[in-house]
PDB file of C-alpha atoms in Angstrom:
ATOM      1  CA  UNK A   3      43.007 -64.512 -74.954  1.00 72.00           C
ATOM      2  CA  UNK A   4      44.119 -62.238 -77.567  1.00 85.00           C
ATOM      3  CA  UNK A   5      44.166 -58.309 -76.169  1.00 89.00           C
ATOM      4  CA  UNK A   6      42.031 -55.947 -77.805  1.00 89.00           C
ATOM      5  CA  UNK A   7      42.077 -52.238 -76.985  1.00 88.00           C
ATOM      6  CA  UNK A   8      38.534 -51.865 -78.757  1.00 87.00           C
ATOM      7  CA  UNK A   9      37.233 -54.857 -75.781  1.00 89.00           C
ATOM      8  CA  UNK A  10      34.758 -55.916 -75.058  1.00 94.00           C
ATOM      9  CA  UNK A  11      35.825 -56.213 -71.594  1.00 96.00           C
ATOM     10  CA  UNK A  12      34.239 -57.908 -68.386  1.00 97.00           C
ATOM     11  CA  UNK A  13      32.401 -55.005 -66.683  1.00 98.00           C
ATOM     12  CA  UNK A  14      29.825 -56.646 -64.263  1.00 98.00           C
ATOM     13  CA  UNK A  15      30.384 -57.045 -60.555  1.00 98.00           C
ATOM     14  CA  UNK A  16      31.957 -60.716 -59.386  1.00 98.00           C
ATOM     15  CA  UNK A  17      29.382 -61.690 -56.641  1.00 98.00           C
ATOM     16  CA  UNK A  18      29.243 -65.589 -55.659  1.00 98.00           C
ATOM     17  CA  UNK A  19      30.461 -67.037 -58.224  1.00 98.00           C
ATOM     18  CA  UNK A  20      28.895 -65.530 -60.887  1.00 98.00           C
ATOM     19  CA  UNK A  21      29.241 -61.770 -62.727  1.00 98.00           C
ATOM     20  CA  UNK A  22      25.963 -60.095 -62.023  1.00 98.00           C
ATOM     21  CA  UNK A  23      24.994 -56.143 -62.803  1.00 98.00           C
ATOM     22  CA  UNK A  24      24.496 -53.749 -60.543  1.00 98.00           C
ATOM     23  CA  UNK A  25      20.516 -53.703 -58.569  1.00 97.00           C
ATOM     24  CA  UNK A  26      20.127 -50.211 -59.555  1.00 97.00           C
ATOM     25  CA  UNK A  27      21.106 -50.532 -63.371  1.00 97.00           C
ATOM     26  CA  UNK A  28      23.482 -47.875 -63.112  1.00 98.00           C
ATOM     27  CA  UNK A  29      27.035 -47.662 -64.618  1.00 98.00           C
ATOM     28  CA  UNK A  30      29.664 -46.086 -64.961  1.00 98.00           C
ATOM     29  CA  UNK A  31      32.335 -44.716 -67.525  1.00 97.00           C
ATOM     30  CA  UNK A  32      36.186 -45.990 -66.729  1.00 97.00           C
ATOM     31  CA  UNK A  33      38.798 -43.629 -69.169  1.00 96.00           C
ATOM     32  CA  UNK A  34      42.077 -44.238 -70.392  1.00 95.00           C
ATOM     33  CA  UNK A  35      43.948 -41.739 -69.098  1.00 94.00           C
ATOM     34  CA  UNK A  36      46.253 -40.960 -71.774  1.00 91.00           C
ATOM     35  CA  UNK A  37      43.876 -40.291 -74.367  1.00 93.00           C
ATOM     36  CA  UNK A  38      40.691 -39.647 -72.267  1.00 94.00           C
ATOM     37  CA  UNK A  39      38.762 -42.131 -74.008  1.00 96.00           C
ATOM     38  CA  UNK A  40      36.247 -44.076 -72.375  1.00 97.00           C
ATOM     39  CA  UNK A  41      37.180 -47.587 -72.291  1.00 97.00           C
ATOM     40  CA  UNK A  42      34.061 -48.737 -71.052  1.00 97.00           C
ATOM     41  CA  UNK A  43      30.936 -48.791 -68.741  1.00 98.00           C
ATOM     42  CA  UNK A  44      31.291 -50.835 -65.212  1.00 98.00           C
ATOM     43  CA  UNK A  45      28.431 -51.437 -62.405  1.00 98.00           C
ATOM     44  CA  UNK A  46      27.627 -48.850 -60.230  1.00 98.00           C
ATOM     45  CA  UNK A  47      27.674 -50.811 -57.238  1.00 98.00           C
ATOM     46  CA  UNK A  48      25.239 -49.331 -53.480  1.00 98.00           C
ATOM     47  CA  UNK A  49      24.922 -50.719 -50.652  1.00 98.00           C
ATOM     48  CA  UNK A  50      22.238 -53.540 -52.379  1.00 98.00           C
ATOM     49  CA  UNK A  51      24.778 -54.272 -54.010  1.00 98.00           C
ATOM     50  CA  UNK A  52      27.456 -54.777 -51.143  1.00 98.00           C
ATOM     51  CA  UNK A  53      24.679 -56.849 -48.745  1.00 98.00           C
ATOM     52  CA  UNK A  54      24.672 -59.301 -51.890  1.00 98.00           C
ATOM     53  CA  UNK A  55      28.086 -59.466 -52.012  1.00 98.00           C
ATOM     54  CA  UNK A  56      28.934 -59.878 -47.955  1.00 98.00           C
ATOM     55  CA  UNK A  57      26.068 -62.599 -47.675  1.00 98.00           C
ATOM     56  CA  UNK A  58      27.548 -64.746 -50.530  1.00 98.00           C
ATOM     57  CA  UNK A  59      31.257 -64.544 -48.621  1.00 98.00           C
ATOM     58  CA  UNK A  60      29.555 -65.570 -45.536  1.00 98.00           C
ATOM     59  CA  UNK A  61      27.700 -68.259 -46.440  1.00 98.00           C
ATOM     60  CA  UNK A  62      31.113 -69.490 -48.073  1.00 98.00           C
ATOM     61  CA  UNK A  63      32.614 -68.939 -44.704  1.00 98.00           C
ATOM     62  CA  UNK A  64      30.108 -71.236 -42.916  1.00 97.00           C
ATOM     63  CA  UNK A  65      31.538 -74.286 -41.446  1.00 96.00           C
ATOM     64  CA  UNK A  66      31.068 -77.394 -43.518  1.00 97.00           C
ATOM     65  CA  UNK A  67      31.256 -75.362 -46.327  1.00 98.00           C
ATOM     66  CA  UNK A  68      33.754 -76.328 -48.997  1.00 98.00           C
ATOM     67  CA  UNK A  69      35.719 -73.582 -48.187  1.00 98.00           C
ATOM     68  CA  UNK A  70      35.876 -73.633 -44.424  1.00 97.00           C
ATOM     69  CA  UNK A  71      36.251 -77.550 -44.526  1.00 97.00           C
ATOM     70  CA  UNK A  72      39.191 -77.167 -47.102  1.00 98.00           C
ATOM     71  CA  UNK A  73      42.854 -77.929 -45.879  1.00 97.00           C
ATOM     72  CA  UNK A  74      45.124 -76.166 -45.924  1.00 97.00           C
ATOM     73  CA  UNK A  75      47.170 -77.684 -48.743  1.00 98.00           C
ATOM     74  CA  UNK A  76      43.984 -77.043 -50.919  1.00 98.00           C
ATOM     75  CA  UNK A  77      44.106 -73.366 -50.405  1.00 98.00           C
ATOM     76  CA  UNK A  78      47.651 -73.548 -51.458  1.00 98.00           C
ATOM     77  CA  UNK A  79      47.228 -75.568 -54.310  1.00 98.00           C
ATOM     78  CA  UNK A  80      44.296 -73.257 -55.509  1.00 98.00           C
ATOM     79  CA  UNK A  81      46.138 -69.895 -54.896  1.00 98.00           C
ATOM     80  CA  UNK A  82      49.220 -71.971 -56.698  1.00 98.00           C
ATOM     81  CA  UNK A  83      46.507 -72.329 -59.871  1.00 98.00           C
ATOM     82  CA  UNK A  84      45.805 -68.725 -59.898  1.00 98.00           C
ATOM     83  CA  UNK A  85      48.893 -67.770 -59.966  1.00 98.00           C
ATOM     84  CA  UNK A  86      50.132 -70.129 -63.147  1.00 98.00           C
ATOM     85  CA  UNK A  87      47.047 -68.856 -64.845  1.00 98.00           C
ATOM     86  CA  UNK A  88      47.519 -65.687 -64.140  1.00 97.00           C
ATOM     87  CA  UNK A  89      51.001 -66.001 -65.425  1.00 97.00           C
ATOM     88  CA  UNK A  90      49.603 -67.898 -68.933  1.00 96.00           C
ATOM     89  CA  UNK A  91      47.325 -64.748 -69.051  1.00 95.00           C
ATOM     90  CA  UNK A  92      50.509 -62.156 -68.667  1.00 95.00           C
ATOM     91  CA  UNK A  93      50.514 -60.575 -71.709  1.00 94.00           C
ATOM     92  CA  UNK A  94      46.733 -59.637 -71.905  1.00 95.00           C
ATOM     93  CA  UNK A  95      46.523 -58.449 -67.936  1.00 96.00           C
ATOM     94  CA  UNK A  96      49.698 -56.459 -68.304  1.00 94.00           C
ATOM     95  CA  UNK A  97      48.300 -54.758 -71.916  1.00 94.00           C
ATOM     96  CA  UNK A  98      44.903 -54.206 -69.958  1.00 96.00           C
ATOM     97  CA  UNK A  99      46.821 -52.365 -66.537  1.00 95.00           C
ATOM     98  CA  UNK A 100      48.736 -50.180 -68.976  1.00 94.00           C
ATOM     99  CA  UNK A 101      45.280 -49.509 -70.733  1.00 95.00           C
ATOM    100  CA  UNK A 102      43.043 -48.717 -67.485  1.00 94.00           C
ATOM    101  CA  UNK A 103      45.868 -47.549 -65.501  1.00 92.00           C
ATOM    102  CA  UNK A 104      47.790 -44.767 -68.016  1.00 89.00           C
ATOM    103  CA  UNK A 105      51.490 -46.605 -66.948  1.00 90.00           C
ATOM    104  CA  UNK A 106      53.643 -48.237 -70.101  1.00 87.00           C
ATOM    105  CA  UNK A 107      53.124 -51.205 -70.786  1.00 89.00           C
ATOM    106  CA  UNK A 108      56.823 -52.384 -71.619  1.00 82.00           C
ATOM    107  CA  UNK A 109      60.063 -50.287 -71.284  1.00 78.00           C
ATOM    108  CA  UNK A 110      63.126 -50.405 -70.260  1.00 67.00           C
ATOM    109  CA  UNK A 111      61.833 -49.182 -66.349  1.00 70.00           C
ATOM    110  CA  UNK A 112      59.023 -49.407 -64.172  1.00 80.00           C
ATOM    111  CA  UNK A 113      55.778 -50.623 -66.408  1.00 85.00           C
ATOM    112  CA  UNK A 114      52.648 -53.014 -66.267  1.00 89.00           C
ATOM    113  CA  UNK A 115      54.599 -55.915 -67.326  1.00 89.00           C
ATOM    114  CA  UNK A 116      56.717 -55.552 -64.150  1.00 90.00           C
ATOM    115  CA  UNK A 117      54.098 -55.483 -62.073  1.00 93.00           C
ATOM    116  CA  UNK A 118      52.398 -58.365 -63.644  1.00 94.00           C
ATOM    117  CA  UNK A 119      56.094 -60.007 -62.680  1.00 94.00           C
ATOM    118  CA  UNK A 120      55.668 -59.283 -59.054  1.00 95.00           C
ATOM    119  CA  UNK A 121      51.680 -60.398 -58.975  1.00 97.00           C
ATOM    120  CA  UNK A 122      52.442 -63.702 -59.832  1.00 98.00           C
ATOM    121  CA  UNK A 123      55.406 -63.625 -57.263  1.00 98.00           C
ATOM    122  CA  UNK A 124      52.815 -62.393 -54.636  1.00 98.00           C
ATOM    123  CA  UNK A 125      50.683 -65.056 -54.958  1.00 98.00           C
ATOM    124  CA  UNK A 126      53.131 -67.602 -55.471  1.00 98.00           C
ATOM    125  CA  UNK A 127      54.730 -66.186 -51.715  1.00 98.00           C
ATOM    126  CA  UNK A 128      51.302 -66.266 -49.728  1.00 98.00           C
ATOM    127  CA  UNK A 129      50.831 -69.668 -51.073  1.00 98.00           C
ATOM    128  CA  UNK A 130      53.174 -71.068 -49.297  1.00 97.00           C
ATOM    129  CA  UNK A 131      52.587 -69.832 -46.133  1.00 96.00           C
ATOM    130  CA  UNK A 132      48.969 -71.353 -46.265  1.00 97.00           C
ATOM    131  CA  UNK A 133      49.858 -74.316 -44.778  1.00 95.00           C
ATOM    132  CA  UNK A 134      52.800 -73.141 -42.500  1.00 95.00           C
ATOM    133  CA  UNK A 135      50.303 -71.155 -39.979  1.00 91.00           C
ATOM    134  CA  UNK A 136      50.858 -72.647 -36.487  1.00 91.00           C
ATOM    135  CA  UNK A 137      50.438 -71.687 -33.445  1.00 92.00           C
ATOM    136  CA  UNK A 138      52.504 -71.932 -29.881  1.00 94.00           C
ATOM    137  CA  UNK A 139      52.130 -74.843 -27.158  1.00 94.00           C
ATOM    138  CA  UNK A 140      52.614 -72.606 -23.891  1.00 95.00           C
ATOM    139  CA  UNK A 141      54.128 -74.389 -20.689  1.00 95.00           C
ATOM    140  CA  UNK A 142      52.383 -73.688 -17.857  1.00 95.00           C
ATOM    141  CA  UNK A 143      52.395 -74.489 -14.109  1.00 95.00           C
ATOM    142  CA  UNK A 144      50.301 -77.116 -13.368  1.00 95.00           C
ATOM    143  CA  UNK A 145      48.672 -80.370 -14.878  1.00 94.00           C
ATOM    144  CA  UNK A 146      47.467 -77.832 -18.242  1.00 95.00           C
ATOM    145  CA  UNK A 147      47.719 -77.958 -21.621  1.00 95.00           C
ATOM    146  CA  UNK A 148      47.914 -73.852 -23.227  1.00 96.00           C
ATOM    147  CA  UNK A 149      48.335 -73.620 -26.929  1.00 95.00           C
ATOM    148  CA  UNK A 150      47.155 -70.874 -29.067  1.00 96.00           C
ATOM    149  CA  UNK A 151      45.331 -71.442 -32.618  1.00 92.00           C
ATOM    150  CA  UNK A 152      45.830 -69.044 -35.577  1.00 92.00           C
ATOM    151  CA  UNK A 153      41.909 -69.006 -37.291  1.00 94.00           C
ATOM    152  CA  UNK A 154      40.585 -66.639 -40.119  1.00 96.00           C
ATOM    153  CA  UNK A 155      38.586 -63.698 -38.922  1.00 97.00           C
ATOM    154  CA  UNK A 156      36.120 -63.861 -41.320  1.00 98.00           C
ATOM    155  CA  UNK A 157      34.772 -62.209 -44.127  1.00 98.00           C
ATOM    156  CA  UNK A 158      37.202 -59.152 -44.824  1.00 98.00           C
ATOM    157  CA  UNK A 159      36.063 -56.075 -46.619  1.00 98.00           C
ATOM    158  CA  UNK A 160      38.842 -54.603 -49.096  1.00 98.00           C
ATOM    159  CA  UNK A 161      39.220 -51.287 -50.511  1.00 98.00           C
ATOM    160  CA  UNK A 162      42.059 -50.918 -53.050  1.00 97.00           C
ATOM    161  CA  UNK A 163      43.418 -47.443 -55.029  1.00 96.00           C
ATOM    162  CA  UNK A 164      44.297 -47.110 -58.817  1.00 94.00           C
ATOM    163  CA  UNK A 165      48.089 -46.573 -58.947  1.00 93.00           C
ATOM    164  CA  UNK A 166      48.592 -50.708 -58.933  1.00 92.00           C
ATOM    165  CA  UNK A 167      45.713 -52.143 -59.222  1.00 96.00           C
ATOM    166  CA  UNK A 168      46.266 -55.744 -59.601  1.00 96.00           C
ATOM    167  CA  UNK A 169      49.575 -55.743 -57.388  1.00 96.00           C
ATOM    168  CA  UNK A 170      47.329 -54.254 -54.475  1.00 96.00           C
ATOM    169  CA  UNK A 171      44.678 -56.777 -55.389  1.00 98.00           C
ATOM    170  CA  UNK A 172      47.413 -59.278 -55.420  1.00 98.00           C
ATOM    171  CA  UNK A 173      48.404 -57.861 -51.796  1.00 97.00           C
ATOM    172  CA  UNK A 174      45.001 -57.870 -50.681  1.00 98.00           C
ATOM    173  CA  UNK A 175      43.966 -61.067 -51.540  1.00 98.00           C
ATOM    174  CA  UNK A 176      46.990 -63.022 -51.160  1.00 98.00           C
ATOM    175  CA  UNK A 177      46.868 -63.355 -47.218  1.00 98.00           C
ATOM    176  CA  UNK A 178      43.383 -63.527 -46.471  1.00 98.00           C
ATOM    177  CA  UNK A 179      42.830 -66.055 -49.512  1.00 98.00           C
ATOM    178  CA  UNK A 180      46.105 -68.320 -47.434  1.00 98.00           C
ATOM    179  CA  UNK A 181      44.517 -67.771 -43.714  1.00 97.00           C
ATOM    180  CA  UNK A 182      41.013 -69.198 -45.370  1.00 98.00           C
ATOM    181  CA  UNK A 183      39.651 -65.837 -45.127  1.00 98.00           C
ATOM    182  CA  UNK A 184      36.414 -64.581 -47.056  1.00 98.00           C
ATOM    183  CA  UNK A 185      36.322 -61.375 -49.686  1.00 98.00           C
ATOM    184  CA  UNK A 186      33.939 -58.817 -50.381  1.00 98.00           C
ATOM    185  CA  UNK A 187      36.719 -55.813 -52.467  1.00 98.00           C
ATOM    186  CA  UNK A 188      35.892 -53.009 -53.878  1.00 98.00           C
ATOM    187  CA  UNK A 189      38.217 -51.679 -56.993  1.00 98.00           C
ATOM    188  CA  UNK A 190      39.267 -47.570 -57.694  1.00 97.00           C
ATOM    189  CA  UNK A 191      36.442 -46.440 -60.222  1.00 97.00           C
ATOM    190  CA  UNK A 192      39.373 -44.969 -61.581  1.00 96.00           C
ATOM    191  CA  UNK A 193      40.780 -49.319 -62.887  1.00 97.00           C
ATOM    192  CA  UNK A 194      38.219 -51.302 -62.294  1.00 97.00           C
ATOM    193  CA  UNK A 195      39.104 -53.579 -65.478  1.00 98.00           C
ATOM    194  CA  UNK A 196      41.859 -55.846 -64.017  1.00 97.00           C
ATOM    195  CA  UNK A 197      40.554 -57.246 -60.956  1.00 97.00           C
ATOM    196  CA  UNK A 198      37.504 -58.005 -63.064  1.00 98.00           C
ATOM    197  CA  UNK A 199      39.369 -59.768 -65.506  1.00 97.00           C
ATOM    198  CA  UNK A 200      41.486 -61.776 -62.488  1.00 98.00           C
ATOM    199  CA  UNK A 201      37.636 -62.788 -61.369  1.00 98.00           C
ATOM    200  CA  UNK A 202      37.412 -64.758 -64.919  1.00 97.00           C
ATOM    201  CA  UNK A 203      40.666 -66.459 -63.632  1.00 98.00           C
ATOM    202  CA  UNK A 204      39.392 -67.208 -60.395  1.00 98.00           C
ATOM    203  CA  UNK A 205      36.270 -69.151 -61.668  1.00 97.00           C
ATOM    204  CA  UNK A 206      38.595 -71.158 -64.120  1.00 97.00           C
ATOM    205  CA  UNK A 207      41.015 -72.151 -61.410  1.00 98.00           C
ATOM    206  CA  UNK A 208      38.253 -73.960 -59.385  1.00 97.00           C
ATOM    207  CA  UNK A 209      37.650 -70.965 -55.790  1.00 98.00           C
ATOM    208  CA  UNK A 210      34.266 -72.094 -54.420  1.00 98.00           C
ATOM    209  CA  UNK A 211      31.455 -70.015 -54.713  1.00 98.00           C
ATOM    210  CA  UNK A 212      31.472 -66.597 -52.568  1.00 98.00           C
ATOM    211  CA  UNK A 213      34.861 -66.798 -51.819  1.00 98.00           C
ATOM    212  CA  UNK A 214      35.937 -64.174 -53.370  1.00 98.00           C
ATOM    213  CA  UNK A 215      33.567 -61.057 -54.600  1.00 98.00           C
ATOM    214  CA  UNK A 216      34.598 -57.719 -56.086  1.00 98.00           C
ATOM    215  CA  UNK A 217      32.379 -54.963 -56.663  1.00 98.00           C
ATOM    216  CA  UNK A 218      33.021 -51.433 -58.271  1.00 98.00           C
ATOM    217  CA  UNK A 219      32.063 -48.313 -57.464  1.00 98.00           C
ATOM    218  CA  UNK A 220      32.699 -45.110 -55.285  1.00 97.00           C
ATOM    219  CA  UNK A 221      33.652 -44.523 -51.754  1.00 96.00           C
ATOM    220  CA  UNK A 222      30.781 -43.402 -50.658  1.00 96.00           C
ATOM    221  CA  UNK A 223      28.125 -45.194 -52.287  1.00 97.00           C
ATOM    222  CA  UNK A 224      30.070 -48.902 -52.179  1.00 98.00           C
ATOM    223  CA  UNK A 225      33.373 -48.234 -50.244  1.00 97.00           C
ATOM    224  CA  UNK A 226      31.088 -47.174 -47.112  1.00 97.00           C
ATOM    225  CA  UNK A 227      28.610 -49.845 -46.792  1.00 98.00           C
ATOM    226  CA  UNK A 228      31.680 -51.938 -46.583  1.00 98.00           C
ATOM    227  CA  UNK A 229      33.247 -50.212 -43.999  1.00 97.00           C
ATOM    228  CA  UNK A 230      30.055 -50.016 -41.964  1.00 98.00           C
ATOM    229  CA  UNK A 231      28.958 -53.643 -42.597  1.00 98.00           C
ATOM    230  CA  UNK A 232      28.279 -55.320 -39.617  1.00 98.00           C
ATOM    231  CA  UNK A 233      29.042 -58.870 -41.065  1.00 98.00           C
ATOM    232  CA  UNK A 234      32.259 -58.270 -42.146  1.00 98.00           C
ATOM    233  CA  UNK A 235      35.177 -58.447 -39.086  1.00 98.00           C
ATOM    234  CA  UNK A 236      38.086 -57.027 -40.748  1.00 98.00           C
ATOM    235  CA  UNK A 237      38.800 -54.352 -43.230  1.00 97.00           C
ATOM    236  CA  UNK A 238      42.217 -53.860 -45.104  1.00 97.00           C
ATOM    237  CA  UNK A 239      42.074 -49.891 -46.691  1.00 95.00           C
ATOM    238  CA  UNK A 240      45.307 -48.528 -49.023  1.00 93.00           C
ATOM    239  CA  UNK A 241      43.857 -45.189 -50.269  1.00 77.00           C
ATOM    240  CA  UNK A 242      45.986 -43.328 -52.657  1.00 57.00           C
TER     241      UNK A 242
END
């Protein structure tokens, strides 16, 4: 849609399927950081919050679940979606970065728009790889048959920093979305508003339920019960 610096903005955490606010009712303030104005209030996410989350992206990781039965062409196709939507949606994400983030939006070097360039490209990449995973038929000695399988882990806890917020989402997601992966991420509390608005993109393009779930917040209240969960099998951490 049309960008508007005033908002309103999507501000609630992404949690199967569905943007939900935070159990304890808390929020807080994200600031532009070249005026210092506050943009707007986001959850406050705890660890309540994170259980919520992790349950929804395992149930989605159950088998027979639309997700786990899916082929692998229809994780392509779906990650192929995002991408084309996220590239009809350029010019608001890239406005929204720049406004969250503090970098230009267009010039004649490095800005939001550029990155917005190389999101799309990211997803684009990974989506072709989702159905080119093999694995390796062994010879052995003997009347055997070895091969090796490559399978998704699981559920995979995220934690992403501020300085490119939807390229490391992009990075993030892009690979454990193509393996058939599970996501519970949570955002900077410095940007928090980009990966939300992606979220409103991932709904349109058709993800099932729990696939993918983003909640905001601070290390050590919702970065921390991800990194501790016991449910989730694999964490991928960029700090900056």
């Amino acid at each position: 849609g049309e960008f508007n610096a005033a908002g309103p903005f999507e501000t609630r955490n992404f949690v199967d399927g569905e943007f939900v606010k935070s159990s304890s009712g808390k929020t807080f303030e994200t600031v532009n950081p070249a005026t210092e104005e506050v943009i707007a209030s986001v959850e406050d996410s705890n660890a309540t919050d994170v259980d919520a989350a992790v349950a929804a992206a395992l149930r989605a990781f159950t088998d027979g679940s639309e997700w786990k039965s899916m082929n692998a062409s229809g994780r392509r196709d779906l990650m192929l979606k995002l991408a084309n939507a996220i590239e009809s949606n350029k010019e608001y994400l890239s406005k929204l970065e720049a406004l969250d983030n503090g970098k230009p939006w267009k010039n004649g070097a490095y800005s939001a728009q550029i990155d917005l360039h190389l999101v799309i490209q990211c997803y684009r990449y990974y989506a072709g790889w989702a159905d080119k995973l093999q694995g390796k038929h062994i010879p052995v000695d003997g009347e055997m048959m070895c091969y090796t399988r490559h399978e998704p882990v699981g559920v995979v806890g995220q934690i992403i920093p501020w300085n490119f917020p939807l390229l490391m989402q992009a990075w993030k997601l892009g690979p454990a979305l193509a393996t058939g992966c599970t996501v519970v991420m949570k955002t900077s509390e410095k940007t928090p508003l980009s990966a939300l608005a992606i979220c409103r993109l991932v709904q349109e393009v058709g993800y099932p339920k729990g696939v993918l779930n983003i909640v905001s917040g601070f290390g050590p209240t919702a970065g921390s019960p991800i990194a501790l969960h016991m449910d989730v099998d694999k964490i991928a951490f960029t700090g900056s």
